[in-house]
Every structure is written in C-alpha cells, then in structure tokens.
PDB file of C-alpha atoms in Angstrom:
ATOM      1  CA  MET A  95      10.454  15.834  15.750  1.00  0.00           C
ATOM      2  CA  ASN A  96      11.521  12.294  15.327  1.00  0.00           C
ATOM      3  CA  VAL A  97       9.808   8.945  15.925  1.00  0.00           C
ATOM      4  CA  ARG A  98      11.698   8.490  19.443  1.00  0.00           C
ATOM      5  CA  ASP A  99      10.430  12.002  20.585  1.00  0.00           C
ATOM      6  CA  ILE A 100       6.894  11.047  19.779  1.00  0.00           C
ATOM      7  CA  VAL A 101       7.280   7.555  21.262  1.00  0.00           C
ATOM      8  CA  GLU A 102       8.349   9.273  24.619  1.00  0.00           C
ATOM      9  CA  ARG A 103       5.891  11.933  24.592  1.00  0.00           C
ATOM     10  CA  LEU A 104       2.909   9.589  23.982  1.00  0.00           C
ATOM     11  CA  SER A 105       4.154   6.721  26.224  1.00  0.00           C
ATOM     12  CA  LEU A 106       4.147   4.352  23.336  1.00  0.00           C
ATOM     13  CA  GLU A 107       5.609   0.841  23.616  1.00  0.00           C
ATOM     14  CA  VAL A 108       7.911   0.084  20.586  1.00  0.00           C
ATOM     15  CA  LYS A 109       7.406  -3.611  19.415  1.00  0.00           C
ATOM     16  CA  THR A 110      10.093  -3.633  16.853  1.00  0.00           C
ATOM     17  CA  ALA A 111      13.777  -3.467  17.018  1.00  0.00           C
ATOM     18  CA  LYS A 112      14.955  -2.638  13.569  1.00  0.00           C
ATOM     19  CA  GLY A 113      12.910   0.533  12.809  1.00  0.00           C
ATOM     20  CA  ASP A 114      14.498   3.916  12.534  1.00  0.00           C
ATOM     21  CA  LEU A 115      13.614   5.791  15.576  1.00  0.00           C
ATOM     22  CA  GLN A 116      15.697   8.735  14.579  1.00  0.00           C
ATOM     23  CA  ARG A 117      13.582   9.292  11.519  1.00  0.00           C
ATOM     24  CA  GLU A 118      11.886  12.729  11.155  1.00  0.00           C
ATOM     25  CA  VAL A 119       8.089  12.664  11.205  1.00  0.00           C
ATOM     26  CA  ARG A 120       6.432  14.778   8.751  1.00  0.00           C
ATOM     27  CA  GLY A 121       2.881  14.391   9.872  1.00  0.00           C
ATOM     28  CA  CYS A 122       0.268  11.709  10.744  1.00  0.00           C
ATOM     29  CA  TYR A 123      -2.455   9.950   8.976  1.00  0.00           C
ATOM     30  CA  ILE A 124      -5.319   8.131  10.781  1.00  0.00           C
ATOM     31  CA  SER A 125      -7.279   5.422   8.965  1.00  0.00           C
ATOM     32  CA  ASP A 126      -8.260   1.714   9.251  1.00  0.00           C
ATOM     33  CA  LEU A 127      -8.833   1.387   5.430  1.00  0.00           C
ATOM     34  CA  LEU A 128      -5.673   0.303   3.729  1.00  0.00           C
ATOM     35  CA  SER A 129      -6.581   1.704   0.343  1.00  0.00           C
ATOM     36  CA  ASP A 130      -7.437   5.086   1.938  1.00  0.00           C
ATOM     37  CA  VAL A 131      -3.841   4.978   3.368  1.00  0.00           C
ATOM     38  CA  MET A 132      -2.413   3.985   0.000  1.00  0.00           C
ATOM     39  CA  ALA A 133      -4.372   6.942  -1.617  1.00  0.00           C
ATOM     40  CA  ASN A 134      -3.889   9.678   0.895  1.00  0.00           C
ATOM     41  CA  ALA A 135      -1.116   9.100   3.394  1.00  0.00           C
ATOM     42  CA  ARG A 136       2.181  10.990   2.524  1.00  0.00           C
ATOM     43  CA  GLU A 137       5.873   9.843   2.860  1.00  0.00           C
ATOM     44  CA  GLY A 138       7.377  10.272   6.306  1.00  0.00           C
ATOM     45  CA  GLU A 139       3.853  10.356   8.059  1.00  0.00           C
ATOM     46  CA  LEU A 140       3.103   8.199  11.116  1.00  0.00           C
ATOM     47  CA  TRP A 141       0.207   5.973  10.556  1.00  0.00           C
ATOM     48  CA  ILE A 142      -2.259   5.408  13.416  1.00  0.00           C
ATOM     49  CA  THR A 143      -4.475   2.404  13.005  1.00  0.00           C
ATOM     50  CA  LEU A 144      -6.369  -0.448  14.694  1.00  0.00           C
ATOM     51  CA  GLN A 145      -5.179  -2.905  12.121  1.00  0.00           C
ATOM     52  CA  THR A 146      -2.783  -5.568  13.280  1.00  0.00           C
ATOM     53  CA  HIS A 147      -2.210  -8.011  10.242  1.00  0.00           C
ATOM     54  CA  PRO A 148       0.785  -8.098   8.215  1.00  0.00           C
ATOM     55  CA  ASN A 149      -0.611  -6.084   5.271  1.00  0.00           C
ATOM     56  CA  ILE A 150       0.060  -3.144   7.167  1.00  0.00           C
ATOM     57  CA  ILE A 151       3.694  -3.400   6.826  1.00  0.00           C
ATOM     58  CA  ALA A 152       3.433  -3.550   2.876  1.00  0.00           C
ATOM     59  CA  VAL A 153       1.410  -0.449   2.971  1.00  0.00           C
ATOM     60  CA  ALA A 154       3.976   1.334   5.364  1.00  0.00           C
ATOM     61  CA  VAL A 155       6.850   0.178   2.870  1.00  0.00           C
ATOM     62  CA  LEU A 156       5.181   1.059  -0.283  1.00  0.00           C
ATOM     63  CA  LYS A 157       4.150   4.518   1.139  1.00  0.00           C
ATOM     64  CA  ASN A 158       7.466   4.909   2.795  1.00  0.00           C
ATOM     65  CA  LEU A 159       5.806   6.043   6.185  1.00  0.00           C
ATOM     66  CA  ALA A 160       7.862   6.805   9.307  1.00  0.00           C
ATOM     67  CA  GLY A 161       6.169   4.117  11.277  1.00  0.00           C
ATOM     68  CA  ILE A 162       2.784   2.671  12.633  1.00  0.00           C
ATOM     69  CA  ILE A 163       0.936   3.379  15.894  1.00  0.00           C
ATOM     70  CA  ILE A 164      -1.519   0.616  16.801  1.00  0.00           C
ATOM     71  CA  THR A 165      -3.970   1.860  19.366  1.00  0.00           C
ATOM     72  CA  ASN A 166      -6.435   0.683  21.904  1.00  0.00           C
ATOM     73  CA  LYS A 167      -4.464  -1.945  23.575  1.00  0.00           C
ATOM     74  CA  ARG A 168      -4.258  -4.061  20.346  1.00  0.00           C
ATOM     75  CA  THR A 169      -1.286  -6.315  19.735  1.00  0.00           C
ATOM     76  CA  PRO A 170       0.282  -6.806  16.248  1.00  0.00           C
ATOM     77  CA  GLU A 171       0.263 -10.374  15.026  1.00  0.00           C
ATOM     78  CA  GLU A 172       3.523 -12.243  15.094  1.00  0.00           C
ATOM     79  CA  GLU A 173       3.671 -12.352  11.410  1.00  0.00           C
ATOM     80  CA  THR A 174       3.300  -8.597  11.196  1.00  0.00           C
ATOM     81  CA  LEU A 175       6.184  -8.180  13.685  1.00  0.00           C
ATOM     82  CA  LYS A 176       8.287 -10.477  11.723  1.00  0.00           C
ATOM     83  CA  LYS A 177       7.674  -8.640   8.464  1.00  0.00           C
ATOM     84  CA  ALA A 178       8.199  -5.270  10.189  1.00  0.00           C
ATOM     85  CA  GLY A 179      11.665  -6.629  11.323  1.00  0.00           C
ATOM     86  CA  ASP A 180      12.478  -7.678   7.797  1.00  0.00           C
ATOM     87  CA  GLU A 181      11.409  -4.402   6.349  1.00  0.00           C
ATOM     88  CA  GLY A 182      12.746  -2.058   9.145  1.00  0.00           C
ATOM     89  CA  VAL A 183       9.326  -0.644   9.681  1.00  0.00           C
ATOM     90  CA  THR A 184       8.717   0.721  13.265  1.00  0.00           C
ATOM     91  CA  ILE A 185       5.693  -0.516  15.198  1.00  0.00           C
ATOM     92  CA  ALA A 186       4.632   1.057  18.465  1.00  0.00           C
ATOM     93  CA  VAL A 187       1.534   0.408  20.406  1.00  0.00           C
ATOM     94  CA  SER A 188      -0.695   2.621  22.610  1.00  0.00           C
ATOM     95  CA  GLN A 189      -3.045   1.677  25.432  1.00  0.00           C
ATOM     96  CA  SER A 190      -5.318   4.688  24.526  1.00  0.00           C
ATOM     97  CA  PRO A 191      -7.915   4.996  21.934  1.00  0.00           C
ATOM     98  CA  THR A 192      -7.185   6.334  18.347  1.00  0.00           C
ATOM     99  CA  PHE A 193      -8.919   9.774  19.436  1.00  0.00           C
ATOM    100  CA  GLU A 194      -6.624  10.429  22.212  1.00  0.00           C
ATOM    101  CA  VAL A 195      -3.315   9.393  20.451  1.00  0.00           C
ATOM    102  CA  GLY A 196      -4.335  11.372  17.153  1.00  0.00           C
ATOM    103  CA  GLY A 197      -5.363  14.365  19.316  1.00  0.00           C
ATOM    104  CA  LYS A 198      -2.148  14.384  21.306  1.00  0.00           C
ATOM    105  CA  LEU A 199      -0.034  13.964  18.267  1.00  0.00           C
ATOM    106  CA  TYR A 200      -1.837  16.679  16.585  1.00  0.00           C
ATOM    107  CA  THR A 201      -0.947  19.062  19.339  1.00  0.00           C
ATOM    108  CA  ILE A 202       2.793  17.907  19.291  1.00  0.00           C
ATOM    109  CA  LEU A 203       3.199  18.217  15.578  1.00  0.00           C
ATOM    110  CA  GLN A 204       1.632  21.692  15.647  1.00  0.00           C
ATOM    111  CA  CYS A 205       4.224  22.839  18.154  1.00  0.00           C
TER     112      CYS A 205
ATOM    113  CA  MET B 227      18.336   3.875 -19.466  1.00  0.00           C
ATOM    114  CA  SER B 228      19.080   3.618 -23.082  1.00  0.00           C
ATOM    115  CA  SER B 229      15.969   4.084 -25.329  1.00  0.00           C
ATOM    116  CA  GLY B 230      14.506   1.159 -27.115  1.00  0.00           C
ATOM    117  CA  ARG B 231      15.619  -1.321 -24.654  1.00  0.00           C
ATOM    118  CA  ALA B 232      12.923  -2.836 -22.400  1.00  0.00           C
ATOM    119  CA  ILE B 233      13.305  -4.289 -18.974  1.00  0.00           C
ATOM    120  CA  GLU B 234      10.812  -6.788 -18.239  1.00  0.00           C
ATOM    121  CA  GLY B 235       9.726  -9.615 -15.871  1.00  0.00           C
ATOM    122  CA  SER B 236       6.885 -11.071 -14.128  1.00  0.00           C
ATOM    123  CA  PHE B 237       5.762 -12.180 -10.733  1.00  0.00           C
ATOM    124  CA  HIS B 238       3.373 -15.137  -9.820  1.00  0.00           C
ATOM    125  CA  LEU B 239       0.622 -14.162  -7.405  1.00  0.00           C
ATOM    126  CA  THR B 240      -1.397 -16.702  -5.257  1.00  0.00           C
ATOM    127  CA  GLY B 241      -5.086 -15.868  -4.433  1.00  0.00           C
ATOM    128  CA  GLY B 242      -5.663 -15.942  -0.573  1.00  0.00           C
ATOM    129  CA  ASP B 243      -1.870 -15.478   0.209  1.00  0.00           C
ATOM    130  CA  PHE B 244      -2.334 -12.524   2.467  1.00  0.00           C
ATOM    131  CA  THR B 245       0.935 -13.063   4.207  1.00  0.00           C
ATOM    132  CA  ASN B 246       2.937 -12.290   1.049  1.00  0.00           C
ATOM    133  CA  ALA B 247       0.573  -9.627  -0.228  1.00  0.00           C
ATOM    134  CA  GLY B 248       2.389  -6.569  -1.524  1.00  0.00           C
ATOM    135  CA  ALA B 249       5.564  -8.525  -2.149  1.00  0.00           C
ATOM    136  CA  ALA B 250       5.372  -8.153  -6.025  1.00  0.00           C
ATOM    137  CA  SER B 251       4.589  -4.468  -5.798  1.00  0.00           C
ATOM    138  CA  SER B 252       7.344  -3.786  -3.357  1.00  0.00           C
ATOM    139  CA  GLU B 253       9.910  -5.779  -5.548  1.00  0.00           C
ATOM    140  CA  LEU B 254       8.675  -3.805  -8.666  1.00  0.00           C
ATOM    141  CA  LYS B 255       9.028  -0.585  -6.560  1.00  0.00           C
ATOM    142  CA  SER B 256      12.760  -1.421  -5.930  1.00  0.00           C
ATOM    143  CA  ILE B 257      13.343  -2.278  -9.508  1.00  0.00           C
ATOM    144  CA  LEU B 258      11.923   1.104 -10.572  1.00  0.00           C
ATOM    145  CA  THR B 259      13.807   2.907  -7.987  1.00  0.00           C
ATOM    146  CA  ASN B 260      16.973   1.283  -9.028  1.00  0.00           C
ATOM    147  CA  LEU B 261      16.529   2.385 -12.544  1.00  0.00           C
ATOM    148  CA  GLY B 262      16.461   5.900 -11.457  1.00  0.00           C
ATOM    149  CA  ILE B 263      12.954   6.632 -12.241  1.00  0.00           C
ATOM    150  CA  SER B 264      11.638   9.712 -10.294  1.00  0.00           C
ATOM    151  CA  LEU B 265      10.223   9.241  -6.993  1.00  0.00           C
ATOM    152  CA  ALA B 266       6.725  10.853  -8.074  1.00  0.00           C
ATOM    153  CA  ILE B 267       6.509   8.393 -10.865  1.00  0.00           C
ATOM    154  CA  VAL B 268       7.676   5.264  -8.761  1.00  0.00           C
ATOM    155  CA  ARG B 269       5.136   6.315  -6.023  1.00  0.00           C
ATOM    156  CA  ARG B 270       2.224   6.213  -8.547  1.00  0.00           C
ATOM    157  CA  ALA B 271       3.386   2.777  -9.900  1.00  0.00           C
ATOM    158  CA  ALA B 272       3.532   1.458  -6.309  1.00  0.00           C
ATOM    159  CA  ILE B 273       0.008   2.508  -5.355  1.00  0.00           C
ATOM    160  CA  ALA B 274      -1.656   1.132  -8.651  1.00  0.00           C
ATOM    161  CA  THR B 275       0.212  -2.228  -8.701  1.00  0.00           C
ATOM    162  CA  PHE B 276      -0.226  -2.772  -4.992  1.00  0.00           C
ATOM    163  CA  GLU B 277      -3.884  -2.187  -5.487  1.00  0.00           C
ATOM    164  CA  ALA B 278      -4.105  -4.511  -8.464  1.00  0.00           C
ATOM    165  CA  GLU B 279      -1.888  -7.114  -6.688  1.00  0.00           C
ATOM    166  CA  MET B 280      -4.392  -7.064  -3.782  1.00  0.00           C
ATOM    167  CA  ASN B 281      -7.367  -7.561  -6.034  1.00  0.00           C
ATOM    168  CA  VAL B 282      -5.821 -10.747  -7.408  1.00  0.00           C
ATOM    169  CA  ILE B 283      -5.096 -11.976  -3.711  1.00  0.00           C
ATOM    170  CA  ILE B 284      -8.549 -11.100  -2.567  1.00  0.00           C
ATOM    171  CA  HIS B 285     -10.640 -12.251  -5.438  1.00  0.00           C
ATOM    172  CA  ALA B 286      -8.852 -14.766  -7.711  1.00  0.00           C
ATOM    173  CA  VAL B 287      -7.191 -18.089  -7.322  1.00  0.00           C
ATOM    174  CA  ALA B 288      -4.078 -17.114  -8.999  1.00  0.00           C
ATOM    175  CA  GLY B 289      -2.526 -14.513 -11.206  1.00  0.00           C
ATOM    176  CA  VAL B 290       0.505 -13.167 -12.954  1.00  0.00           C
ATOM    177  CA  MET B 291       1.848  -9.465 -12.756  1.00  0.00           C
ATOM    178  CA  TYR B 292       3.957  -8.817 -15.793  1.00  0.00           C
ATOM    179  CA  TYR B 293       5.891  -5.574 -16.102  1.00  0.00           C
ATOM    180  CA  GLN B 294       7.841  -3.824 -19.013  1.00  0.00           C
ATOM    181  CA  VAL B 295       9.783  -0.632 -18.350  1.00  0.00           C
ATOM    182  CA  THR B 296      10.953   1.310 -21.366  1.00  0.00           C
ATOM    183  CA  ALA B 297      12.548   4.723 -21.479  1.00  0.00           C
ATOM    184  CA  ASP B 298       8.952   6.179 -22.011  1.00  0.00           C
ATOM    185  CA  SER B 299       6.686   4.182 -19.684  1.00  0.00           C
ATOM    186  CA  ILE B 300       5.978   1.635 -17.231  1.00  0.00           C
ATOM    187  CA  LYS B 301       3.451  -1.027 -18.285  1.00  0.00           C
ATOM    188  CA  VAL B 302       2.164  -3.427 -15.900  1.00  0.00           C
ATOM    189  CA  ILE B 303      -0.329  -6.198 -16.871  1.00  0.00           C
ATOM    190  CA  LEU B 304      -2.105  -8.226 -14.300  1.00  0.00           C
ATOM    191  CA  ASN B 305      -3.871 -11.475 -15.621  1.00  0.00           C
ATOM    192  CA  ASP B 306      -5.804 -13.406 -13.194  1.00  0.00           C
ATOM    193  CA  MET B 307      -7.824 -16.648 -12.922  1.00  0.00           C
ATOM    194  CA  GLY B 308     -10.750 -15.230 -10.916  1.00  0.00           C
ATOM    195  CA  PRO B 309     -14.532 -14.893 -10.875  1.00  0.00           C
ATOM    196  CA  GLY B 310     -14.337 -11.993 -13.293  1.00  0.00           C
ATOM    197  CA  ILE B 311     -16.268  -8.717 -13.135  1.00  0.00           C
ATOM    198  CA  PRO B 312     -19.844  -8.846 -14.505  1.00  0.00           C
ATOM    199  CA  ASP B 313     -20.160  -5.084 -14.546  1.00  0.00           C
ATOM    200  CA  ILE B 314     -16.848  -3.052 -14.982  1.00  0.00           C
ATOM    201  CA  GLY B 315     -18.653   0.323 -14.861  1.00  0.00           C
ATOM    202  CA  LEU B 316     -20.068  -0.478 -11.427  1.00  0.00           C
ATOM    203  CA  ALA B 317     -16.647  -1.855 -10.143  1.00  0.00           C
ATOM    204  CA  MET B 318     -15.041   1.316 -10.995  1.00  0.00           C
ATOM    205  CA  GLN B 319     -17.328   3.442  -8.904  1.00  0.00           C
ATOM    206  CA  GLU B 320     -15.763   4.631  -5.693  1.00  0.00           C
ATOM    207  CA  GLY B 321     -17.188   2.697  -2.694  1.00  0.00           C
ATOM    208  CA  TYR B 322     -18.560  -0.447  -4.669  1.00  0.00           C
ATOM    209  CA  SER B 323     -17.087  -3.617  -3.454  1.00  0.00           C
ATOM    210  CA  THR B 324     -17.860  -7.520  -3.485  1.00  0.00           C
ATOM    211  CA  ALA B 325     -15.300  -8.237  -0.963  1.00  0.00           C
ATOM    212  CA  PRO B 326     -16.621 -10.448   1.842  1.00  0.00           C
ATOM    213  CA  ASP B 327     -16.759  -9.125   5.485  1.00  0.00           C
ATOM    214  CA  TRP B 328     -13.609 -10.725   6.792  1.00  0.00           C
ATOM    215  CA  ILE B 329     -11.679  -8.912   3.959  1.00  0.00           C
ATOM    216  CA  ARG B 330     -13.372  -5.668   4.928  1.00  0.00           C
ATOM    217  CA  GLU B 331     -12.428  -6.302   8.439  1.00  0.00           C
ATOM    218  CA  MET B 332      -8.719  -6.164   7.423  1.00  0.00           C
ATOM    219  CA  GLY B 333      -9.366  -2.842   5.963  1.00  0.00           C
ATOM    220  CA  TRP B 334      -9.662  -3.885   2.458  1.00  0.00           C
ATOM    221  CA  GLY B 335     -12.722  -4.060   0.306  1.00  0.00           C
ATOM    222  CA  ALA B 336     -13.633  -0.393   0.748  1.00  0.00           C
ATOM    223  CA  GLY B 337     -14.294  -0.055  -3.168  1.00  0.00           C
ATOM    224  CA  MET B 338     -11.117   2.055  -3.599  1.00  0.00           C
ATOM    225  CA  GLY B 339      -8.803  -0.352  -5.472  1.00  0.00           C
ATOM    226  CA  LEU B 340      -9.842   0.054  -9.097  1.00  0.00           C
ATOM    227  CA  PRO B 341     -10.349   3.957  -8.672  1.00  0.00           C
ATOM    228  CA  ASN B 342      -7.086   4.277  -6.896  1.00  0.00           C
ATOM    229  CA  MET B 343      -5.404   2.292  -9.941  1.00  0.00           C
ATOM    230  CA  LYS B 344      -7.196   4.622 -12.345  1.00  0.00           C
ATOM    231  CA  LYS B 345      -6.008   7.799 -10.589  1.00  0.00           C
ATOM    232  CA  ASN B 346      -2.446   6.647 -10.488  1.00  0.00           C
ATOM    233  CA  SER B 347      -2.411   5.609 -14.151  1.00  0.00           C
ATOM    234  CA  ASP B 348      -1.995   7.534 -17.426  1.00  0.00           C
ATOM    235  CA  GLU B 349      -3.770   4.715 -19.400  1.00  0.00           C
ATOM    236  CA  PHE B 350      -5.939   2.183 -17.610  1.00  0.00           C
ATOM    237  CA  LYS B 351      -7.842  -0.629 -18.889  1.00  0.00           C
ATOM    238  CA  VAL B 352      -9.929  -3.583 -17.476  1.00  0.00           C
ATOM    239  CA  ASP B 353     -11.158  -6.513 -19.539  1.00  0.00           C
ATOM    240  CA  SER B 354     -13.022  -9.245 -17.868  1.00  0.00           C
ATOM    241  CA  VAL B 355     -14.803 -12.312 -18.635  1.00  0.00           C
ATOM    242  CA  VAL B 356     -17.193 -13.887 -15.918  1.00  0.00           C
ATOM    243  CA  GLY B 357     -15.972 -17.203 -14.701  1.00  0.00           C
ATOM    244  CA  GLU B 358     -12.795 -17.097 -16.462  1.00  0.00           C
ATOM    245  CA  GLY B 359     -10.753 -14.051 -15.045  1.00  0.00           C
ATOM    246  CA  THR B 360      -9.801 -10.370 -15.368  1.00  0.00           C
ATOM    247  CA  THR B 361      -6.952  -8.467 -17.160  1.00  0.00           C
ATOM    248  CA  VAL B 362      -5.849  -5.122 -15.701  1.00  0.00           C
ATOM    249  CA  GLU B 363      -3.428  -2.872 -17.921  1.00  0.00           C
ATOM    250  CA  ILE B 364      -1.840   0.009 -16.164  1.00  0.00           C
ATOM    251  CA  VAL B 365       0.547   2.456 -18.205  1.00  0.00           C
ATOM    252  CA  ILE B 366       2.350   5.065 -16.396  1.00  0.00           C
ATOM    253  CA  ARG B 367       4.428   7.408 -18.595  1.00  0.00           C
ATOM    254  CA  ILE B 368       7.801   8.399 -17.275  1.00  0.00           C
ATOM    255  CA  LYS B 369       8.650  11.334 -19.629  1.00  0.00           C
ATOM    256  CA  GLU B 370       5.589  13.479 -19.162  1.00  0.00           C
ATOM    257  CA  GLU B 371       5.611  13.921 -15.395  1.00  0.00           C
ATOM    258  CA  SER B 372       2.003  14.500 -14.103  1.00  0.00           C
ATOM    259  CA  PRO B 373       1.712  17.184 -11.300  1.00  0.00           C
TER     260      PRO B 373
END
C-alpha cells in the first residue's frame, strides 16, 4: 500500500507537489504532540495530526515519515507547504475528523 | 572513519525562530548519515538533538549547538542564553513543562523534551544557572549499539 493508494481511498487532497506518492506506507501514527511523534512514530508511517505549522515538516523529515495527513478541514500554513516542498514531504488534507480518517486507515492497513 | 580524528562543527540557534526550528538537527542528521553511521544510532541522535534544539528555540534568547563525532561516539553540547532551570530534577519529570500556552497549542511543551533526550542518549547531562542559561550534553556511543 503506497501513499497514492491511501490518498485515493480516503479521498484526501494532496497539497504538495514534490512528495513521493509511490512511497510504501508501513503504518500510521496519530498525535498532535510533536515530542510524542518524535518519541513514538516509526519510519515509513503516515502521521495524522491537526497541527498545521512548519515544525511538522522538521518532525516528518527527522523521523523519515511517509507523509502527513492534516484532518478536520484544516489548511497547512503557507510556510509549512514551502518547507514541505523543499524537503519533499507529502502533505494531504482531509475534510473528516481525525477519528474517521484514523479509523478508515486502520481498516485499510489491516487488509 | 579513521580512529582518533574528530569531525566537529557548530550551529547557531535563535530563540523564537520557529520557522527554522529543526534545521540544525536535520543538518547534523545528514552529516551523521553521510559518515556512514548506522541508521539506529542516527535516529537516536536526531531525536535527542531536535528536542534540545527546540528547547533553545522555545525557552532561550540564543544558543549554540556544538557537535563532535569520533569513531567511538557522537557528542553534542547545547549552550544557551536563557532563563535557566531552577529545579533540574523536576524538569526531567515526564509531563512537567514551563512552556506557555501558545507553545503548547503548537504541540510542544508536553514535558517530553528532556526525557526524550535522556532516553536517546548513552550519557546525558544538564547544567543550568538561573538567569544565565543552560548547557545540555548528549553523548551517543557508536560502537556499542543499544537495542
């Protein structure tokens, strides 16, 4: 299962051009606390969060995450998208709340 | 890497500069990766240094992140001009934080920074003088890989 498959199945909108949509997704981590993600997310996971500020890109790069899904109709800040472009991090947004996105993704990744 | 030769350098950190937060740790991560250090070790160094870098940005006016890599270890020292930590034991407790609300809204200030640094270091030291600043020393051994 790669990022593109998940984008399609969850009807996400990709906000970045340079991320690797072919990248294999190894799991998912859900948290809005950045230190928690630093401590507990694993390489290759998608990260679901409400945070929209540029620091999420630094976290995704340092943890080598597969991408970031921002939920609940939130829009990433312009600076966040710029950094995502520079670093090649995929950001996708969802109109649904975190519970729904996480629940659907859990089901997809279990298959 | 030939033994005995150290690779060293430093980065300047500016307090409150959230836009570039993580730049120093990312750069150090690239340096360590290019030196051929194992992924597990690089990952620990990245977590510890990013947390330390964030603390300087959140709490201090300015700071320096100095690194020294030898065949045996990665040593990173962060020296800041900040408020200092009155009670280091308390600051080391998971969940304790003095970060203001707006920092917490960004998802920082969960009181996980210092514990995360300690967990990912083989040696970890904090020295602080209230009103002057804080020094954090992180040592990660390269040869004895931890599980």
